[in-house]
Amino acid sequence: MILSLRTAAPVPLARLDRQPGGAGKSRYLCLGLSRTGRRGERLLCLGGPRDAHRRVGLQLRNAAGRVVRRSTLAVRLKRPQATKLVLAVDPAAAGLAPHRYRWRLVENRRGCTAPRCAETLPGRGSRLFRLRPVRPVGCTGGEAGEAFNGPRDRNVVALTFDDGPSEYTEAFLDALQAKHAHGTFFELGQEMPGRETTMRRILREGDEIGDHTVNHVEFPGYFQIAGAAARIRSSTHFQPCVFRPPGGAVNSSVVATAGGLGMQTILWDVDPADWSDPGSGAVYSRVVSAVRPGSIVLMHDGGGDRSGTLAALPRIVDALRARGYRFATVSELLGHRMLYRPYG
């Protein structure tokens, strides 16, 4: 579920209380959701001194407005403009099943407890919407061309994984999910049969699938590139937007072929050579020492023993995050966005 909010002035997220209503004064900005035909409301409250871009407060309130449960919820919150916030929420994690809901925004900028301090949008009542299950079907972008990295003026990094899906891929997804990070998986058509569930999980959790040919052929032709894309679509209903040539072997024909199929050719600027199994310590140090703003990091989740890369991954995320980096899919890093359609 994607929520876009425009404000009259920039919202200072660190000053907001993600669990308002306790003892003392609260400043808050919350989205209230109530399912039609049921009493009570769920509040998703932005802010907090830490992790404001990755977590929101979740409150369940009964019909009398009393809080009956408090928790936090993993989300993705972006600020594409100073006065615009875009919140991505997994409805299932928030306890929201497909149905009709009423929504309202509740704001308290003054930090006082009197009823007049809170303002709502709309000013009275609420508005109705229908929550429908959707799935990613593609993304914007996908034009012909090469990219070795994203913009250098933002502390954003794309972690990428080649040669899957494999018996390791689920564990890589577990590691990314535990760290609230996202990555891009460049997959081989020959490895896809029997692993369709894993592929759908990649997309469901906000990660991205890219084309890596059918048989890991260098300087691939049309059928190698198109064949892998067709298998991705067949397994997931997702049209890949990015293509990575095996071994980085690329020429103008490869770039043009991928572009003709709606995919940008993606290379990298950080390569820890994890394919050679140098050990988790080497993978970690090589990545952390080489990353710059906008880097695309090449790693592998398939094609051999990937336990070393898997062991290094949580430490890589922690170290880069401590240096102020965020993690995005390749398409997001390059300024594109995912496209979704309802099931059916």
PDB file of C-alpha atoms in Angstrom, residues 80-313:
ATOM      1  CA  PRO A  80      11.154  12.894  -2.680  1.00  0.00           C
ATOM      2  CA  GLN A  81      10.441  16.592  -2.063  1.00  0.00           C
ATOM      3  CA  ALA A  82      10.715  18.765   1.023  1.00  0.00           C
ATOM      4  CA  THR A  83       6.936  18.850   1.430  1.00  0.00           C
ATOM      5  CA  LYS A  84       6.078  15.370   0.168  1.00  0.00           C
ATOM      6  CA  LEU A  85       6.214  12.059   2.049  1.00  0.00           C
ATOM      7  CA  VAL A  86       5.671   8.661   0.404  1.00  0.00           C
ATOM      8  CA  LEU A  87       4.972   5.734   2.719  1.00  0.00           C
ATOM      9  CA  ALA A  88       5.084   2.092   1.568  1.00  0.00           C
ATOM     10  CA  VAL A  89       3.295  -0.297   3.939  1.00  0.00           C
ATOM     11  CA  ASP A  90       2.750  -4.039   3.744  1.00  0.00           C
ATOM     12  CA  PRO A  91      -1.022  -4.248   4.420  1.00  0.00           C
ATOM     13  CA  ALA A  92      -0.778  -7.767   5.825  1.00  0.00           C
ATOM     14  CA  ALA A  93       1.869  -6.693   8.349  1.00  0.00           C
ATOM     15  CA  ALA A  94      -0.438  -3.864   9.430  1.00  0.00           C
ATOM     16  CA  GLY A  95      -3.342  -6.297   9.810  1.00  0.00           C
ATOM     17  CA  LEU A  96      -5.232  -4.881   6.824  1.00  0.00           C
ATOM     18  CA  ALA A  97      -7.041  -7.437   4.684  1.00  0.00           C
ATOM     19  CA  PRO A  98      -8.513  -6.471   1.283  1.00  0.00           C
ATOM     20  CA  HIS A  99     -11.754  -4.639   2.062  1.00  0.00           C
ATOM     21  CA  ARG A 100     -13.327  -1.177   2.149  1.00  0.00           C
ATOM     22  CA  TYR A 101     -11.781   1.251   4.655  1.00  0.00           C
ATOM     23  CA  ARG A 102     -12.336   4.753   5.879  1.00  0.00           C
ATOM     24  CA  TRP A 103      -9.289   6.980   6.325  1.00  0.00           C
ATOM     25  CA  ARG A 104      -8.427  10.245   8.013  1.00  0.00           C
ATOM     26  CA  LEU A 105      -5.245  12.130   8.951  1.00  0.00           C
ATOM     27  CA  VAL A 106      -4.782  13.258  12.543  1.00  0.00           C
ATOM     28  CA  GLU A 107      -2.190  15.898  13.417  1.00  0.00           C
ATOM     29  CA  ASN A 108      -1.079  17.637  16.606  1.00  0.00           C
ATOM     30  CA  ARG A 109       1.645  20.216  16.106  1.00  0.00           C
ATOM     31  CA  ARG A 110       1.307  21.978  19.436  1.00  0.00           C
ATOM     32  CA  GLY A 111       2.144  19.134  21.774  1.00  0.00           C
ATOM     33  CA  CYS A 112      -0.822  19.753  24.071  1.00  0.00           C
ATOM     34  CA  THR A 113      -3.505  17.364  25.257  1.00  0.00           C
ATOM     35  CA  ALA A 114      -6.696  19.388  24.811  1.00  0.00           C
ATOM     36  CA  PRO A 115      -9.058  18.075  22.096  1.00  0.00           C
ATOM     37  CA  ARG A 116      -8.786  21.348  20.160  1.00  0.00           C
ATOM     38  CA  CYS A 117      -5.071  20.757  19.622  1.00  0.00           C
ATOM     39  CA  ALA A 118      -5.648  17.888  17.197  1.00  0.00           C
ATOM     40  CA  GLU A 119      -6.562  18.657  13.595  1.00  0.00           C
ATOM     41  CA  THR A 120      -7.970  16.180  11.106  1.00  0.00           C
ATOM     42  CA  LEU A 121      -8.216  15.826   7.355  1.00  0.00           C
ATOM     43  CA  PRO A 122     -10.976  15.802   6.293  1.00  0.00           C
ATOM     44  CA  GLY A 123     -12.161  18.293   8.892  1.00  0.00           C
ATOM     45  CA  ARG A 124     -15.176  16.146   9.746  1.00  0.00           C
ATOM     46  CA  GLY A 125     -15.788  12.449   9.224  1.00  0.00           C
ATOM     47  CA  SER A 126     -13.555  10.358   6.975  1.00  0.00           C
ATOM     48  CA  ARG A 127     -13.089   9.271   3.373  1.00  0.00           C
ATOM     49  CA  LEU A 128     -13.646   5.844   1.866  1.00  0.00           C
ATOM     50  CA  PHE A 129     -11.259   3.701  -0.205  1.00  0.00           C
ATOM     51  CA  ARG A 130     -10.987   0.081  -1.248  1.00  0.00           C
ATOM     52  CA  LEU A 131      -7.859  -1.891  -0.468  1.00  0.00           C
ATOM     53  CA  ARG A 132      -7.169  -4.379  -3.249  1.00  0.00           C
ATOM     54  CA  PRO A 133      -4.295  -6.876  -3.395  1.00  0.00           C
ATOM     55  CA  VAL A 134      -1.734  -5.880  -6.019  1.00  0.00           C
ATOM     56  CA  ARG A 135       1.501  -7.294  -7.372  1.00  0.00           C
ATOM     57  CA  PRO A 136       4.452  -5.661  -9.126  1.00  0.00           C
ATOM     58  CA  VAL A 137       4.290  -6.072 -12.894  1.00  0.00           C
ATOM     59  CA  GLY A 138       7.184  -3.909 -14.062  1.00  0.00           C
ATOM     60  CA  CYS A 139       8.738  -0.505 -13.571  1.00  0.00           C
ATOM     61  CA  THR A 140       9.347   2.763 -15.291  1.00  0.00           C
ATOM     62  CA  GLY A 141      12.597   3.204 -17.156  1.00  0.00           C
ATOM     63  CA  GLY A 142      14.055   0.222 -18.977  1.00  0.00           C
ATOM     64  CA  GLU A 143      15.529   2.215 -21.836  1.00  0.00           C
ATOM     65  CA  ALA A 144      18.606   1.095 -23.743  1.00  0.00           C
ATOM     66  CA  GLY A 145      21.881   2.081 -22.133  1.00  0.00           C
ATOM     67  CA  GLU A 146      24.452   1.075 -19.539  1.00  0.00           C
ATOM     68  CA  ALA A 147      24.711   1.988 -15.864  1.00  0.00           C
ATOM     69  CA  PHE A 148      27.685   1.309 -13.601  1.00  0.00           C
ATOM     70  CA  ASN A 149      26.296   3.309 -10.679  1.00  0.00           C
ATOM     71  CA  GLY A 150      23.532   5.641  -9.604  1.00  0.00           C
ATOM     72  CA  PRO A 151      23.679   9.335  -8.664  1.00  0.00           C
ATOM     73  CA  ARG A 152      26.738  10.247  -6.607  1.00  0.00           C
ATOM     74  CA  ASP A 153      24.992  12.978  -4.644  1.00  0.00           C
ATOM     75  CA  ARG A 154      22.895  10.664  -2.432  1.00  0.00           C
ATOM     76  CA  ASN A 155      23.989   8.095   0.159  1.00  0.00           C
ATOM     77  CA  VAL A 156      22.076   5.271  -1.504  1.00  0.00           C
ATOM     78  CA  VAL A 157      23.530   1.888  -2.498  1.00  0.00           C
ATOM     79  CA  ALA A 158      22.128  -0.997  -4.553  1.00  0.00           C
ATOM     80  CA  LEU A 159      23.067  -4.500  -3.383  1.00  0.00           C
ATOM     81  CA  THR A 160      22.800  -6.994  -6.251  1.00  0.00           C
ATOM     82  CA  PHE A 161      23.011 -10.780  -6.369  1.00  0.00           C
ATOM     83  CA  ASP A 162      23.710 -12.892  -9.459  1.00  0.00           C
ATOM     84  CA  ASP A 163      23.257 -16.473 -10.693  1.00  0.00           C
ATOM     85  CA  GLY A 164      20.209 -17.481  -8.644  1.00  0.00           C
ATOM     86  CA  PRO A 165      17.673 -18.465  -7.725  1.00  0.00           C
ATOM     87  CA  SER A 166      19.445 -21.161  -5.721  1.00  0.00           C
ATOM     88  CA  GLU A 167      19.237 -23.054  -2.464  1.00  0.00           C
ATOM     89  CA  TYR A 168      20.835 -19.971  -0.844  1.00  0.00           C
ATOM     90  CA  THR A 169      18.366 -17.365  -2.095  1.00  0.00           C
ATOM     91  CA  GLU A 170      15.804 -17.814   0.681  1.00  0.00           C
ATOM     92  CA  ALA A 171      18.528 -17.259   3.285  1.00  0.00           C
ATOM     93  CA  PHE A 172      19.651 -14.088   1.483  1.00  0.00           C
ATOM     94  CA  LEU A 173      16.063 -12.861   1.584  1.00  0.00           C
ATOM     95  CA  ASP A 174      15.873 -13.685   5.295  1.00  0.00           C
ATOM     96  CA  ALA A 175      19.008 -11.616   5.913  1.00  0.00           C
ATOM     97  CA  LEU A 176      17.723  -8.634   3.935  1.00  0.00           C
ATOM     98  CA  GLN A 177      14.341  -8.775   5.618  1.00  0.00           C
ATOM     99  CA  ALA A 178      15.890  -8.941   9.091  1.00  0.00           C
ATOM    100  CA  LYS A 179      17.889  -5.796   8.320  1.00  0.00           C
ATOM    101  CA  HIS A 180      15.018  -3.981   6.555  1.00  0.00           C
ATOM    102  CA  ALA A 181      17.142  -3.690   3.407  1.00  0.00           C
ATOM    103  CA  HIS A 182      16.363  -4.424  -0.226  1.00  0.00           C
ATOM    104  CA  GLY A 183      18.323  -5.810  -3.156  1.00  0.00           C
ATOM    105  CA  THR A 184      18.136  -6.826  -6.798  1.00  0.00           C
ATOM    106  CA  PHE A 185      18.459 -10.455  -7.886  1.00  0.00           C
ATOM    107  CA  PHE A 186      19.722 -11.072 -11.431  1.00  0.00           C
ATOM    108  CA  GLU A 187      18.420 -14.545 -12.213  1.00  0.00           C
ATOM    109  CA  LEU A 188      19.244 -17.299 -14.672  1.00  0.00           C
ATOM    110  CA  GLY A 189      16.436 -18.931 -16.603  1.00  0.00           C
ATOM    111  CA  GLN A 190      17.948 -22.392 -16.161  1.00  0.00           C
ATOM    112  CA  GLU A 191      17.729 -22.046 -12.356  1.00  0.00           C
ATOM    113  CA  MET A 192      14.116 -20.913 -12.179  1.00  0.00           C
ATOM    114  CA  PRO A 193      12.126 -24.172 -12.534  1.00  0.00           C
ATOM    115  CA  GLY A 194      10.963 -25.324  -9.111  1.00  0.00           C
ATOM    116  CA  ARG A 195      11.887 -22.031  -7.448  1.00  0.00           C
ATOM    117  CA  GLU A 196       8.917 -19.931  -8.533  1.00  0.00           C
ATOM    118  CA  THR A 197       7.795 -19.460  -4.922  1.00  0.00           C
ATOM    119  CA  THR A 198      11.158 -17.938  -4.058  1.00  0.00           C
ATOM    120  CA  MET A 199      10.928 -15.613  -7.057  1.00  0.00           C
ATOM    121  CA  ARG A 200       7.512 -14.403  -6.005  1.00  0.00           C
ATOM    122  CA  ARG A 201       8.820 -13.819  -2.491  1.00  0.00           C
ATOM    123  CA  ILE A 202      11.585 -11.600  -3.866  1.00  0.00           C
ATOM    124  CA  LEU A 203       9.003  -9.279  -5.375  1.00  0.00           C
ATOM    125  CA  ARG A 204       6.536  -9.531  -2.511  1.00  0.00           C
ATOM    126  CA  GLU A 205       9.135  -8.267  -0.031  1.00  0.00           C
ATOM    127  CA  GLY A 206      10.037  -5.228  -2.112  1.00  0.00           C
ATOM    128  CA  ASP A 207      13.142  -6.582  -3.822  1.00  0.00           C
ATOM    129  CA  GLU A 208      13.653  -6.669  -7.584  1.00  0.00           C
ATOM    130  CA  ILE A 209      14.292  -9.394 -10.165  1.00  0.00           C
ATOM    131  CA  GLY A 210      16.576  -8.748 -13.123  1.00  0.00           C
ATOM    132  CA  ASP A 211      17.402 -10.755 -16.251  1.00  0.00           C
ATOM    133  CA  HIS A 212      20.753 -12.611 -16.327  1.00  0.00           C
ATOM    134  CA  THR A 213      20.166 -14.726 -19.474  1.00  0.00           C
ATOM    135  CA  VAL A 214      18.941 -18.317 -19.662  1.00  0.00           C
ATOM    136  CA  ASN A 215      22.271 -20.159 -19.516  1.00  0.00           C
ATOM    137  CA  HIS A 216      24.871 -17.637 -18.289  1.00  0.00           C
ATOM    138  CA  VAL A 217      26.129 -16.977 -21.812  1.00  0.00           C
ATOM    139  CA  GLU A 218      28.599 -14.148 -22.394  1.00  0.00           C
ATOM    140  CA  PHE A 219      27.749 -11.658 -25.169  1.00  0.00           C
ATOM    141  CA  PRO A 220      24.234 -13.147 -25.305  1.00  0.00           C
ATOM    142  CA  GLY A 221      21.888 -12.906 -28.247  1.00  0.00           C
ATOM    143  CA  TYR A 222      18.194 -12.206 -28.374  1.00  0.00           C
ATOM    144  CA  PHE A 223      16.938 -15.623 -27.317  1.00  0.00           C
ATOM    145  CA  GLN A 224      19.160 -15.812 -24.234  1.00  0.00           C
ATOM    146  CA  ILE A 225      17.944 -12.429 -22.976  1.00  0.00           C
ATOM    147  CA  ALA A 226      14.334 -12.718 -24.082  1.00  0.00           C
ATOM    148  CA  GLY A 227      14.107 -16.317 -22.853  1.00  0.00           C
ATOM    149  CA  ALA A 228      15.034 -15.401 -19.281  1.00  0.00           C
ATOM    150  CA  ALA A 229      12.621 -12.454 -19.300  1.00  0.00           C
ATOM    151  CA  ALA A 230       9.830 -14.725 -20.519  1.00  0.00           C
ATOM    152  CA  ARG A 231      10.485 -17.208 -17.699  1.00  0.00           C
ATOM    153  CA  ILE A 232      10.415 -14.396 -15.135  1.00  0.00           C
ATOM    154  CA  ARG A 233       7.061 -13.203 -16.482  1.00  0.00           C
ATOM    155  CA  SER A 234       5.675 -16.728 -16.526  1.00  0.00           C
ATOM    156  CA  SER A 235       6.685 -17.342 -12.905  1.00  0.00           C
ATOM    157  CA  THR A 236       5.796 -13.960 -11.387  1.00  0.00           C
ATOM    158  CA  HIS A 237       3.813 -11.804 -13.879  1.00  0.00           C
ATOM    159  CA  PHE A 238       6.698  -9.322 -13.543  1.00  0.00           C
ATOM    160  CA  GLN A 239       8.392  -7.793 -16.583  1.00  0.00           C
ATOM    161  CA  PRO A 240      12.063  -7.224 -15.658  1.00  0.00           C
ATOM    162  CA  CYS A 241      13.380  -3.715 -16.253  1.00  0.00           C
ATOM    163  CA  VAL A 242      17.091  -4.397 -15.758  1.00  0.00           C
ATOM    164  CA  PHE A 243      19.502  -6.824 -17.400  1.00  0.00           C
ATOM    165  CA  ARG A 244      22.994  -7.856 -16.361  1.00  0.00           C
ATOM    166  CA  PRO A 245      25.337  -9.491 -18.879  1.00  0.00           C
ATOM    167  CA  PRO A 246      27.132 -12.532 -17.426  1.00  0.00           C
ATOM    168  CA  GLY A 247      30.746 -11.719 -16.635  1.00  0.00           C
ATOM    169  CA  GLY A 248      30.087  -8.095 -17.555  1.00  0.00           C
ATOM    170  CA  ALA A 249      30.669  -9.090 -21.191  1.00  0.00           C
ATOM    171  CA  VAL A 250      28.879  -6.362 -23.097  1.00  0.00           C
ATOM    172  CA  ASN A 251      28.941  -4.632 -26.455  1.00  0.00           C
ATOM    173  CA  SER A 252      26.613  -2.336 -28.358  1.00  0.00           C
ATOM    174  CA  SER A 253      24.591  -5.270 -29.699  1.00  0.00           C
ATOM    175  CA  VAL A 254      23.915  -6.642 -26.205  1.00  0.00           C
ATOM    176  CA  VAL A 255      22.881  -3.212 -24.909  1.00  0.00           C
ATOM    177  CA  ALA A 256      20.587  -2.647 -27.896  1.00  0.00           C
ATOM    178  CA  THR A 257      18.990  -6.080 -27.582  1.00  0.00           C
ATOM    179  CA  ALA A 258      18.256  -5.594 -23.882  1.00  0.00           C
ATOM    180  CA  GLY A 259      16.930  -2.099 -24.554  1.00  0.00           C
ATOM    181  CA  GLY A 260      14.652  -3.416 -27.265  1.00  0.00           C
ATOM    182  CA  LEU A 261      13.178  -5.749 -24.667  1.00  0.00           C
ATOM    183  CA  GLY A 262      12.588  -2.887 -22.224  1.00  0.00           C
ATOM    184  CA  MET A 263      15.643  -3.433 -20.024  1.00  0.00           C
ATOM    185  CA  GLN A 264      18.572  -1.217 -19.096  1.00  0.00           C
ATOM    186  CA  THR A 265      21.973  -2.947 -18.961  1.00  0.00           C
ATOM    187  CA  ILE A 266      23.351  -2.888 -15.414  1.00  0.00           C
ATOM    188  CA  LEU A 267      27.019  -3.358 -14.551  1.00  0.00           C
ATOM    189  CA  TRP A 268      28.688  -2.387 -11.248  1.00  0.00           C
ATOM    190  CA  ASP A 269      31.390  -0.319  -9.572  1.00  0.00           C
ATOM    191  CA  VAL A 270      32.023  -2.531  -6.501  1.00  0.00           C
ATOM    192  CA  ASP A 271      33.108  -6.156  -6.995  1.00  0.00           C
ATOM    193  CA  PRO A 272      34.360  -8.146  -3.988  1.00  0.00           C
ATOM    194  CA  ALA A 273      35.052 -11.171  -6.247  1.00  0.00           C
ATOM    195  CA  ASP A 274      32.910 -13.312  -3.968  1.00  0.00           C
ATOM    196  CA  TRP A 275      32.566 -15.844  -6.797  1.00  0.00           C
ATOM    197  CA  SER A 276      36.091 -16.988  -5.883  1.00  0.00           C
ATOM    198  CA  ASP A 277      34.955 -17.801  -2.304  1.00  0.00           C
ATOM    199  CA  PRO A 278      37.526 -15.602  -0.522  1.00  0.00           C
ATOM    200  CA  GLY A 279      35.726 -15.912   2.830  1.00  0.00           C
ATOM    201  CA  SER A 280      33.192 -13.713   4.567  1.00  0.00           C
ATOM    202  CA  GLY A 281      35.826 -11.377   6.038  1.00  0.00           C
ATOM    203  CA  ALA A 282      37.265 -10.580   2.625  1.00  0.00           C
ATOM    204  CA  VAL A 283      33.833 -10.053   1.078  1.00  0.00           C
ATOM    205  CA  TYR A 284      32.914  -7.689   3.912  1.00  0.00           C
ATOM    206  CA  SER A 285      36.097  -5.610   3.815  1.00  0.00           C
ATOM    207  CA  ARG A 286      36.178  -5.366   0.028  1.00  0.00           C
ATOM    208  CA  VAL A 287      32.604  -4.100  -0.166  1.00  0.00           C
ATOM    209  CA  VAL A 288      32.745  -1.687   2.766  1.00  0.00           C
ATOM    210  CA  SER A 289      36.051  -0.163   1.678  1.00  0.00           C
ATOM    211  CA  ALA A 290      34.953   0.402  -1.927  1.00  0.00           C
ATOM    212  CA  VAL A 291      31.371   1.667  -1.611  1.00  0.00           C
ATOM    213  CA  ARG A 292      30.626   5.258  -2.592  1.00  0.00           C
ATOM    214  CA  PRO A 293      27.328   7.117  -2.864  1.00  0.00           C
ATOM    215  CA  GLY A 294      25.373   5.573  -5.728  1.00  0.00           C
ATOM    216  CA  SER A 295      27.399   2.357  -5.836  1.00  0.00           C
ATOM    217  CA  ILE A 296      26.062  -0.839  -7.390  1.00  0.00           C
ATOM    218  CA  VAL A 297      27.571  -3.789  -5.505  1.00  0.00           C
ATOM    219  CA  LEU A 298      28.031  -7.114  -7.310  1.00  0.00           C
ATOM    220  CA  MET A 299      27.579 -10.257  -5.218  1.00  0.00           C
ATOM    221  CA  HIS A 300      26.261 -13.768  -5.849  1.00  0.00           C
ATOM    222  CA  ASP A 301      23.495 -15.876  -4.338  1.00  0.00           C
ATOM    223  CA  GLY A 302      23.940 -18.739  -6.806  1.00  0.00           C
ATOM    224  CA  GLY A 303      26.490 -20.552  -8.908  1.00  0.00           C
ATOM    225  CA  GLY A 304      28.416 -22.209  -6.078  1.00  0.00           C
ATOM    226  CA  ASP A 305      29.010 -22.125  -2.341  1.00  0.00           C
ATOM    227  CA  ARG A 306      27.663 -18.722  -1.268  1.00  0.00           C
ATOM    228  CA  SER A 307      27.864 -19.209   2.491  1.00  0.00           C
ATOM    229  CA  GLY A 308      30.702 -16.675   2.776  1.00  0.00           C
ATOM    230  CA  THR A 309      28.727 -13.941   1.025  1.00  0.00           C
ATOM    231  CA  LEU A 310      25.653 -14.810   3.074  1.00  0.00           C
ATOM    232  CA  ALA A 311      27.618 -14.522   6.327  1.00  0.00           C
ATOM    233  CA  ALA A 312      29.063 -11.173   5.265  1.00  0.00           C
ATOM    234  CA  LEU A 313      25.769  -9.621   4.177  1.00  0.00           C
TER     235      LEU A 313
END
